[in-house]
mmCIF file of C-alpha atoms and ligand atoms in Angstrom:
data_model
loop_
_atom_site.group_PDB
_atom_site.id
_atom_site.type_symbol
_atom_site.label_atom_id
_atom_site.label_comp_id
_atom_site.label_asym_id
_atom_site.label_seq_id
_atom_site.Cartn_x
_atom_site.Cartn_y
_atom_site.Cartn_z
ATOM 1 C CA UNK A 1 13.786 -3.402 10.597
ATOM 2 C CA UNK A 2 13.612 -5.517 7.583
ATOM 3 C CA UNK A 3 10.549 -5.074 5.173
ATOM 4 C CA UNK A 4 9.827 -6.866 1.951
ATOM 5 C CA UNK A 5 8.728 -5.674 -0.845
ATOM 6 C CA UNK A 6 6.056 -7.724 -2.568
ATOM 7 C CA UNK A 7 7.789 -9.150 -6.123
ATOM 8 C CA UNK A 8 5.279 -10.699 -8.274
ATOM 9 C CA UNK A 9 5.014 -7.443 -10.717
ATOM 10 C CA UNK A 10 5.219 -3.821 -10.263
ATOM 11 C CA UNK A 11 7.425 -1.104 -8.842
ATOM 12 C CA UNK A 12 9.623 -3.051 -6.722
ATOM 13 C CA UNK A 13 13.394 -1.832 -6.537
ATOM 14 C CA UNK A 14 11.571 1.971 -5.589
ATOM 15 C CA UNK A 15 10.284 0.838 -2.881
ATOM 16 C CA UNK A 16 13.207 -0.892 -1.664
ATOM 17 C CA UNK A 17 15.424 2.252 -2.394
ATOM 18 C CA UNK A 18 12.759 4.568 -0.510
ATOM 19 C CA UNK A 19 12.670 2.291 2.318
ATOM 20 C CA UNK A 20 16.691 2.049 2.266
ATOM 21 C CA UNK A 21 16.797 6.193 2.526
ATOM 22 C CA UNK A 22 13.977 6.231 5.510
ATOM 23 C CA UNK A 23 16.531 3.635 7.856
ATOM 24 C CA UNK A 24 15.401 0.230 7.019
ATOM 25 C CA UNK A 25 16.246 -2.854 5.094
ATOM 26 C CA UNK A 26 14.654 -3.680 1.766
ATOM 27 C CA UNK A 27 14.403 -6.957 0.446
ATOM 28 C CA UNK A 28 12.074 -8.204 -2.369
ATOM 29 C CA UNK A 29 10.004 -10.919 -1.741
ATOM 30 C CA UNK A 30 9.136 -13.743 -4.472
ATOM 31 C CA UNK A 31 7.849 -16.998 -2.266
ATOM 32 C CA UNK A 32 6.229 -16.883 0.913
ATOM 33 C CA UNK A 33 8.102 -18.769 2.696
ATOM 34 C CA UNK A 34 10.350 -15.110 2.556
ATOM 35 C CA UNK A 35 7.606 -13.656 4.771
ATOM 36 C CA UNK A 36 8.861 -15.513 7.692
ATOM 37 C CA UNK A 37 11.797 -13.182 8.942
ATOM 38 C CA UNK A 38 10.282 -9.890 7.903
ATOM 39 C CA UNK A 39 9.109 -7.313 10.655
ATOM 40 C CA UNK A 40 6.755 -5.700 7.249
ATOM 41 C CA UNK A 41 5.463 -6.214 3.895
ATOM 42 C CA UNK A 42 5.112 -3.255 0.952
ATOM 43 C CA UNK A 43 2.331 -4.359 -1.472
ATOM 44 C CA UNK A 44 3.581 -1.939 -4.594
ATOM 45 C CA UNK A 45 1.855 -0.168 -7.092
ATOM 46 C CA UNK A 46 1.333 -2.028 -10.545
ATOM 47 C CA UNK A 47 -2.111 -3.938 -12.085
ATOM 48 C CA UNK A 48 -4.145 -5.503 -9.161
ATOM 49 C CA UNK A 49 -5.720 -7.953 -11.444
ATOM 50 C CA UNK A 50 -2.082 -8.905 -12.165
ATOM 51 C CA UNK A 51 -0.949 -9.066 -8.901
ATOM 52 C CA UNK A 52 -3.796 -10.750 -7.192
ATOM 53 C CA UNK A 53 -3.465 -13.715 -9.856
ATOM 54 C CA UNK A 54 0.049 -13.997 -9.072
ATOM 55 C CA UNK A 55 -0.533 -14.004 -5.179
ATOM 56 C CA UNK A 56 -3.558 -16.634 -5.660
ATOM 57 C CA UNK A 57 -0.806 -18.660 -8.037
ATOM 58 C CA UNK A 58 2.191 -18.660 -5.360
ATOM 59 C CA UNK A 59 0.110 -19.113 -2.397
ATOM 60 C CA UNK A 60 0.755 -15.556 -0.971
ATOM 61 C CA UNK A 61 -3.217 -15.036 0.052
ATOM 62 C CA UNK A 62 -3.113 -17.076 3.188
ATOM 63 C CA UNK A 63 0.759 -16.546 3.671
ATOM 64 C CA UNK A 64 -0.108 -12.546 3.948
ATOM 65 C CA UNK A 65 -3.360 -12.680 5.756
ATOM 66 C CA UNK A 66 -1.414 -14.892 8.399
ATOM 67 C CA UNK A 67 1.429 -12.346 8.344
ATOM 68 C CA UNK A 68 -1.128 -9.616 9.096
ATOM 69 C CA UNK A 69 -2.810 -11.870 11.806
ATOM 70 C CA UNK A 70 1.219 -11.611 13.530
ATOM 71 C CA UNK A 71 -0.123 -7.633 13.665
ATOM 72 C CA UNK A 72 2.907 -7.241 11.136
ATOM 73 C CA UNK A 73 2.247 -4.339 9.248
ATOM 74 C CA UNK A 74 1.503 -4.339 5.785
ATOM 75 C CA UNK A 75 1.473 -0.941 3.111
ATOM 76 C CA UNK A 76 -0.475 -0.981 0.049
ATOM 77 C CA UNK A 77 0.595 1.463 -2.801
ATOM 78 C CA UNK A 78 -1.817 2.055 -5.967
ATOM 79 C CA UNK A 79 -2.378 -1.436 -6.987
ATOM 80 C CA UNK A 80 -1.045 -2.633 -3.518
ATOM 81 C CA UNK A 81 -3.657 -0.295 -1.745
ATOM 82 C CA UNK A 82 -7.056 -2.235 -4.212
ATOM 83 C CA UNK A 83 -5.283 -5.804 -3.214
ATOM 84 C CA UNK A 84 -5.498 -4.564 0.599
ATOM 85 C CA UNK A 85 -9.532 -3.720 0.568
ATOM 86 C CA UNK A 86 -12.174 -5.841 1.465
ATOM 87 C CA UNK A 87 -14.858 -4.552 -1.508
ATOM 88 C CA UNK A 88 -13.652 -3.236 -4.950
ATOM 89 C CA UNK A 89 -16.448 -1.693 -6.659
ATOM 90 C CA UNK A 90 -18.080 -2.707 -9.260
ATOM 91 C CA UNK A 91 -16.114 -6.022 -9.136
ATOM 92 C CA UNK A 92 -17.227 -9.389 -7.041
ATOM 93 C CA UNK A 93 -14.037 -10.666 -6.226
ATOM 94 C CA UNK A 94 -11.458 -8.940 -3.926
ATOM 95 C CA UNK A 95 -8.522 -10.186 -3.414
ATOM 96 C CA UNK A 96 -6.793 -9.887 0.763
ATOM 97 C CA UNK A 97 -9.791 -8.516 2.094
ATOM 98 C CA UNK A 98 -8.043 -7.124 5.107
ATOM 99 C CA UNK A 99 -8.851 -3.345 5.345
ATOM 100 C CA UNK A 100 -12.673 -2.461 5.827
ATOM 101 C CA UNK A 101 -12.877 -0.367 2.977
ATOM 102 C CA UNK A 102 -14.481 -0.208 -0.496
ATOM 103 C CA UNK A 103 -12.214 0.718 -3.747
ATOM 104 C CA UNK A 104 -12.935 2.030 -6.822
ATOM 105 C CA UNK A 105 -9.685 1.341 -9.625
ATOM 106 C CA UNK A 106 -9.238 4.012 -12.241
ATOM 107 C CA UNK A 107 -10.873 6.535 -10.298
ATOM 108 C CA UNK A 108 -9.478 10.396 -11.400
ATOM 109 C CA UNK A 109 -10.565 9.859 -14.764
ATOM 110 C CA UNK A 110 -8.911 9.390 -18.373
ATOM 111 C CA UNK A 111 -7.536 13.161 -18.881
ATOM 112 C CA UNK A 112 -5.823 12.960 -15.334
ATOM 113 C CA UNK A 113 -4.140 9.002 -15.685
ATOM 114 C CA UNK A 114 -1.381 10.900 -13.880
ATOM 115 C CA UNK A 115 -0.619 13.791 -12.170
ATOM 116 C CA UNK A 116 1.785 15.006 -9.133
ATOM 117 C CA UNK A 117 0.257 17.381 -6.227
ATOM 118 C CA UNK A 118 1.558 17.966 -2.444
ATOM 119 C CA UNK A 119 -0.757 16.300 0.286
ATOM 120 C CA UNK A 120 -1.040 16.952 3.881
ATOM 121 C CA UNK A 121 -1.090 13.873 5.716
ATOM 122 C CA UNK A 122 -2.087 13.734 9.214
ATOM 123 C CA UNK A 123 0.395 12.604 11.312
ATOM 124 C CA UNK A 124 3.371 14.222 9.073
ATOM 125 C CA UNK A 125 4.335 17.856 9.279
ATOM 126 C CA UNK A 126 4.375 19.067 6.042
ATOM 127 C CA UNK A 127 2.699 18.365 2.758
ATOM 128 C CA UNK A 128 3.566 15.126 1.228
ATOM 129 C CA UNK A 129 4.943 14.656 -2.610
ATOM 130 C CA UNK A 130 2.553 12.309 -4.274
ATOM 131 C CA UNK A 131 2.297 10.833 -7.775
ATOM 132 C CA UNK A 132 -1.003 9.274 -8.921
ATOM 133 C CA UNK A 133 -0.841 6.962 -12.025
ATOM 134 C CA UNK A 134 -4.635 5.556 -12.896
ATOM 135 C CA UNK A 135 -4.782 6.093 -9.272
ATOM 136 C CA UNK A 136 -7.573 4.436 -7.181
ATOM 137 C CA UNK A 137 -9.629 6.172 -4.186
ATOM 138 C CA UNK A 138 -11.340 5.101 -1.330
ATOM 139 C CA UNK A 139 -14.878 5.458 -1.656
ATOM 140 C CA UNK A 140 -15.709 4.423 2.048
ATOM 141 C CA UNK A 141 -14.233 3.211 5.130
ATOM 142 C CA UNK A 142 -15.456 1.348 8.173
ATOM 143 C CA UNK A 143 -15.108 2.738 12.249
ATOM 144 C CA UNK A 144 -12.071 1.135 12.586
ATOM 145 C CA UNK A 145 -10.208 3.113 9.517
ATOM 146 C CA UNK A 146 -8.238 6.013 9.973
ATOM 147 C CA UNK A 147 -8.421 8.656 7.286
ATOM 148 C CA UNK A 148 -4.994 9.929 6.878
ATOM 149 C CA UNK A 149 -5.468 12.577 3.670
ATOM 150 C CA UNK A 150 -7.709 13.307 1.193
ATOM 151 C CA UNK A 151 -7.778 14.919 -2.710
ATOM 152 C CA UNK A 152 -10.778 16.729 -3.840
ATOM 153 C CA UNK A 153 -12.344 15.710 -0.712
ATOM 154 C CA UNK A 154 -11.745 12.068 -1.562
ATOM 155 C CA UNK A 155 -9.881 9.424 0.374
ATOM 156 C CA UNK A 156 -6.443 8.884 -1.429
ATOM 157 C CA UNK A 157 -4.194 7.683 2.425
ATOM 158 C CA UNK A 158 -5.837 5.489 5.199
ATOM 159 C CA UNK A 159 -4.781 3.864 7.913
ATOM 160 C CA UNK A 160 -6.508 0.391 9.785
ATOM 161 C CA UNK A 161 -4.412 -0.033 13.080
ATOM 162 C CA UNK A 162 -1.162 -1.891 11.486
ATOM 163 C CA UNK A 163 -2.548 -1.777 7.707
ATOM 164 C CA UNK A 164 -1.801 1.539 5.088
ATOM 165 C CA UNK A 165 -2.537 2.037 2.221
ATOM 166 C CA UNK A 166 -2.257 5.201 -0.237
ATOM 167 C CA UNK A 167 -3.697 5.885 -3.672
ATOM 168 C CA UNK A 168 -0.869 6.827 -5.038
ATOM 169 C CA UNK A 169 3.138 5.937 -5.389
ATOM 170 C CA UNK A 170 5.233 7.394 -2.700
ATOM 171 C CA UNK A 171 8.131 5.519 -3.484
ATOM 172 C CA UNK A 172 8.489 7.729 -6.964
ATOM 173 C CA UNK A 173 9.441 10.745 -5.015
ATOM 174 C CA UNK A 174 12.596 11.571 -3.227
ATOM 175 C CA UNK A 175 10.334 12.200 -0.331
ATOM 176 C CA UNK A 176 10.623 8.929 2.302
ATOM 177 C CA UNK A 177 8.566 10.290 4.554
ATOM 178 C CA UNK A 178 5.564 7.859 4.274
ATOM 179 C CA UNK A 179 8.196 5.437 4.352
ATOM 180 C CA UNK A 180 9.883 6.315 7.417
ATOM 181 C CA UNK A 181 6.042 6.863 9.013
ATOM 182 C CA UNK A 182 5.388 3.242 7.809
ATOM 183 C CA UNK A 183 8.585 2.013 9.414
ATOM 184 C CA UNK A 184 7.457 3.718 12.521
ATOM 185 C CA UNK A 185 4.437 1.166 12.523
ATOM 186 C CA UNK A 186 6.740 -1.747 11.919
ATOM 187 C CA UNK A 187 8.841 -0.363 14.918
ATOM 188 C CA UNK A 188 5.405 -0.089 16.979
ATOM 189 C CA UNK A 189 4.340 -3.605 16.398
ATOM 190 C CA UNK A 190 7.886 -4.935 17.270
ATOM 191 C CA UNK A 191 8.152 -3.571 20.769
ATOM 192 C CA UNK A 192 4.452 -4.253 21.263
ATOM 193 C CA UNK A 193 5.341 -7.947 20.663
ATOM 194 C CA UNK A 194 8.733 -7.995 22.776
HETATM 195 N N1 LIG B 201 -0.334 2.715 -10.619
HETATM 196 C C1 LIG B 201 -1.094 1.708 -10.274
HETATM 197 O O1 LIG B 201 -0.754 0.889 -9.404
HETATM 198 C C2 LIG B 201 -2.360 1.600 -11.041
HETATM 199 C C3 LIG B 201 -3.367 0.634 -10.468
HETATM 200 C C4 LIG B 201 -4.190 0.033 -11.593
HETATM 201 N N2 LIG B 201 -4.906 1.044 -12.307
HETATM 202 C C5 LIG B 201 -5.140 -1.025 -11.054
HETATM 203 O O2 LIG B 201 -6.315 -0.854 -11.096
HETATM 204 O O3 LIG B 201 -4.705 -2.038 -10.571
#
């Protein structure tokens, strides 16, 4: 399975080397016309302004939202997660607008920018390494979102049929579970296609 890893700014070659250790190929993707032979996308952690500028610049808007039409899965991290969501709060602009859920950035406050806890995640047997850096949550989801995990009884891990998206940066762990779960989507939309 070969999955690209958004380029345009942000924490690219982890990513790639998480998805490398889970059984799939990395590659990092700078122009959509790269899109094209990729069974999934990572959107990685960074500044979503930043990266949703940069996406509107290189035409990757359309380009993705086509991709995800394919039912090619996509995974937002941090940054990647906001540029997923339909509604960002407090903001009137979002930026993909493919996952029915609203946003808020900067959410855990200034004296926790980062921290590290263990999460359990539903559909992965034990507790998941996480790192949050000016992490966002999920403040609400539509019917058709799946709740994967939670933090303080918010929503930091969701799930929208072939769309993820976490709060925080797997890929900053030496645990690839979330990667090999997300490359068990891509493997799932692939043999639903064939
Ligand atoms: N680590 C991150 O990706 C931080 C996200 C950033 N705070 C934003 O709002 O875009």
């Amino acid at each position: 399975m070969k999955i690209g890893v958004l380029a345009l700014q942000g924490a690219v070659a982890e990513h790639i080397r998480s998805i490398e250790a889970a059984g799939g190929e990395g590659v990092g993707v700078k122009r959509p016309e790269e899109l094209q032979d990729l069974d999934g996308l990572i959107i990685p952690g960074g500044e979503s302004t930043t990266i949703g500028k940069l996406m509107r610049k290189y035409g990757f808007i359309d380009a993705v939202r086509a991709f995800s039409e394919q039912g090619k899965p996509i995974f937002g991290t941090c940054a990647g997660l906001i540029v997923l969501a339909d509604r960002i709060d407090g903001q009137e602009d979002a930026h993909l607008e493919l996952m029915d859920m609203t946003v808020a950035r900067n959410a855990f406050g200034r004296q926790r920018e980062s921290f590290e806890t263990d999460l359990d995640v539903k559909g992965i047997d034990q507790p998941v390494r996480a790192v949050f850096i000016r992490a966002p949550l999920i403040k609400e989801v539509g019917p058709s979102v799946d709740v994967l995990s939670t933090y303080k009884d918010e929503i930091v891990t969701a799930r929208q049929g072939h769309l993820l998206a976490s709060s925080y940066h797997p890929e900053l762990t030496d645990d690839y579970r979330l990667h090999a779960y997300f490359l068990d989507m891509v493997k799932e939309a692939a043999a639903a296609k064939s």
